[in-house]
Amino acid sequence: MTSLPKCSLCGGAMKAGHTPFTIDFEKGVVVIRHVPAQVCNTCGESWIEDVTSAQLEIRVKAAQSGQRQFEVIDMAI
Ligand SMILES: [Zn+2]
């Protein structure tokens, strides 16, 4: 039996959706758009799964090794 994930903030129902994710580091900023996540219907809190955050980490590391101060990555592409 699987239960639907509940929001850790308000207890509302979480639904599969997308959320933007921003990382601010010493050399610049990486913005990742359309990150697959569970999004709360009530308060909009988003929760990124472990598998997805592992993928994010790889993308961010690649962006950090570049020379650009501002990098926008779109996960939907
Ligand atoms: Zn909520």
PDB file of C-alpha atoms and ligand atoms in Angstrom:
ATOM      1  CA  MET A   1       0.000   0.000   0.000  1.00  0.00           C
ATOM      2  CA  THR A   2       1.370   3.388  -0.952  1.00  0.00           C
ATOM      3  CA  SER A   3       0.193   6.580   0.613  1.00  0.00           C
ATOM      4  CA  LEU A   4       0.413   9.929  -1.094  1.00  0.00           C
ATOM      5  CA  PRO A   5       3.198  12.147   0.197  1.00  0.00           C
ATOM      6  CA  LYS A   6       2.091  14.874   2.581  1.00  0.00           C
ATOM      7  CA  CYS A   7       3.553  18.351   2.876  1.00  0.00           C
ATOM      8  CA  SER A   8       5.990  18.611   5.780  1.00  0.00           C
ATOM      9  CA  LEU A   9       4.925  22.207   6.425  1.00  0.00           C
ATOM     10  CA  CYS A  10       1.132  22.220   6.272  1.00  0.00           C
ATOM     11  CA  GLY A  11       0.161  18.561   5.815  1.00  0.00           C
ATOM     12  CA  GLY A  12      -1.472  19.323   2.465  1.00  0.00           C
ATOM     13  CA  ALA A  13      -1.466  16.898  -0.474  1.00  0.00           C
ATOM     14  CA  MET A  14       1.654  16.797  -2.607  1.00  0.00           C
ATOM     15  CA  LYS A  15       1.309  16.505  -6.367  1.00  0.00           C
ATOM     16  CA  ALA A  16       3.906  15.792  -9.056  1.00  0.00           C
ATOM     17  CA  GLY A  17       5.002  19.036 -10.647  1.00  0.00           C
ATOM     18  CA  HIS A  18       8.015  21.213 -11.310  1.00  0.00           C
ATOM     19  CA  THR A  19       9.940  23.718  -9.267  1.00  0.00           C
ATOM     20  CA  PRO A  20      12.852  26.077  -9.924  1.00  0.00           C
ATOM     21  CA  PHE A  21      16.034  25.457  -7.937  1.00  0.00           C
ATOM     22  CA  THR A  22      18.733  28.061  -7.307  1.00  0.00           C
ATOM     23  CA  ILE A  23      22.237  27.518  -5.971  1.00  0.00           C
ATOM     24  CA  ASP A  24      24.314  30.454  -4.874  1.00  0.00           C
ATOM     25  CA  PHE A  25      28.008  29.640  -4.587  1.00  0.00           C
ATOM     26  CA  GLU A  26      31.248  31.571  -4.289  1.00  0.00           C
ATOM     27  CA  LYS A  27      31.846  32.138  -7.989  1.00  0.00           C
ATOM     28  CA  GLY A  28      28.308  32.630  -9.194  1.00  0.00           C
ATOM     29  CA  VAL A  29      24.743  31.437  -9.347  1.00  0.00           C
ATOM     30  CA  VAL A  30      23.239  28.363 -10.963  1.00  0.00           C
ATOM     31  CA  VAL A  31      19.516  28.360 -11.672  1.00  0.00           C
ATOM     32  CA  ILE A  32      17.889  25.097 -12.626  1.00  0.00           C
ATOM     33  CA  ARG A  33      14.395  25.379 -14.043  1.00  0.00           C
ATOM     34  CA  HIS A  34      11.669  22.752 -14.319  1.00  0.00           C
ATOM     35  CA  VAL A  35      13.095  20.416 -11.700  1.00  0.00           C
ATOM     36  CA  PRO A  36      10.697  17.473 -11.274  1.00  0.00           C
ATOM     37  CA  ALA A  37       9.348  17.637  -7.733  1.00  0.00           C
ATOM     38  CA  GLN A  38       6.392  16.986  -5.507  1.00  0.00           C
ATOM     39  CA  VAL A  39       4.614  20.294  -4.990  1.00  0.00           C
ATOM     40  CA  CYS A  40       2.139  21.043  -2.193  1.00  0.00           C
ATOM     41  CA  ASN A  41      -1.352  21.964  -3.419  1.00  0.00           C
ATOM     42  CA  THR A  42      -1.933  24.186  -0.425  1.00  0.00           C
ATOM     43  CA  CYS A  43       1.211  26.184   0.353  1.00  0.00           C
ATOM     44  CA  GLY A  44       3.392  25.519  -2.712  1.00  0.00           C
ATOM     45  CA  GLU A  45       6.217  23.897  -0.757  1.00  0.00           C
ATOM     46  CA  SER A  46       8.219  21.617  -3.036  1.00  0.00           C
ATOM     47  CA  TRP A  47      10.053  18.427  -2.285  1.00  0.00           C
ATOM     48  CA  ILE A  48      12.766  17.066  -4.577  1.00  0.00           C
ATOM     49  CA  GLU A  49      13.358  13.318  -4.563  1.00  0.00           C
ATOM     50  CA  ASP A  50      16.794  11.829  -3.829  1.00  0.00           C
ATOM     51  CA  VAL A  51      17.196  10.506  -7.389  1.00  0.00           C
ATOM     52  CA  THR A  52      16.495  13.953  -8.791  1.00  0.00           C
ATOM     53  CA  SER A  53      18.784  15.764  -6.359  1.00  0.00           C
ATOM     54  CA  ALA A  54      21.613  13.398  -7.353  1.00  0.00           C
ATOM     55  CA  GLN A  55      21.058  14.456 -10.984  1.00  0.00           C
ATOM     56  CA  LEU A  56      20.969  18.088  -9.886  1.00  0.00           C
ATOM     57  CA  GLU A  57      24.294  17.697  -8.137  1.00  0.00           C
ATOM     58  CA  ILE A  58      25.948  16.421 -11.330  1.00  0.00           C
ATOM     59  CA  ARG A  59      24.534  19.335 -13.332  1.00  0.00           C
ATOM     60  CA  VAL A  60      25.595  21.876 -10.727  1.00  0.00           C
ATOM     61  CA  LYS A  61      29.140  20.480 -10.516  1.00  0.00           C
ATOM     62  CA  ALA A  62      29.438  20.714 -14.314  1.00  0.00           C
ATOM     63  CA  ALA A  63      28.163  24.308 -14.246  1.00  0.00           C
ATOM     64  CA  GLN A  64      30.527  25.242 -11.414  1.00  0.00           C
ATOM     65  CA  SER A  65      33.545  24.017 -13.364  1.00  0.00           C
ATOM     66  CA  GLY A  66      32.651  26.430 -16.180  1.00  0.00           C
ATOM     67  CA  GLN A  67      33.751  30.052 -16.307  1.00  0.00           C
ATOM     68  CA  ARG A  68      30.341  31.645 -16.336  1.00  0.00           C
ATOM     69  CA  GLN A  69      29.072  33.490 -13.291  1.00  0.00           C
ATOM     70  CA  PHE A  70      25.454  32.850 -14.133  1.00  0.00           C
ATOM     71  CA  GLU A  71      24.214  29.615 -15.554  1.00  0.00           C
ATOM     72  CA  VAL A  72      20.626  28.630 -16.318  1.00  0.00           C
ATOM     73  CA  ILE A  73      19.872  24.975 -16.846  1.00  0.00           C
ATOM     74  CA  ASP A  74      16.467  23.735 -17.954  1.00  0.00           C
ATOM     75  CA  MET A  75      15.710  20.172 -16.878  1.00  0.00           C
ATOM     76  CA  ALA A  76      12.701  20.071 -19.195  1.00  0.00           C
ATOM     77  CA  ILE A  77      14.981  20.032 -22.255  1.00  0.00           C
TER      78      ILE A  77
HETATM   79 ZN    ZN B   1       2.043  22.647   2.255  1.00  0.00          ZN
END
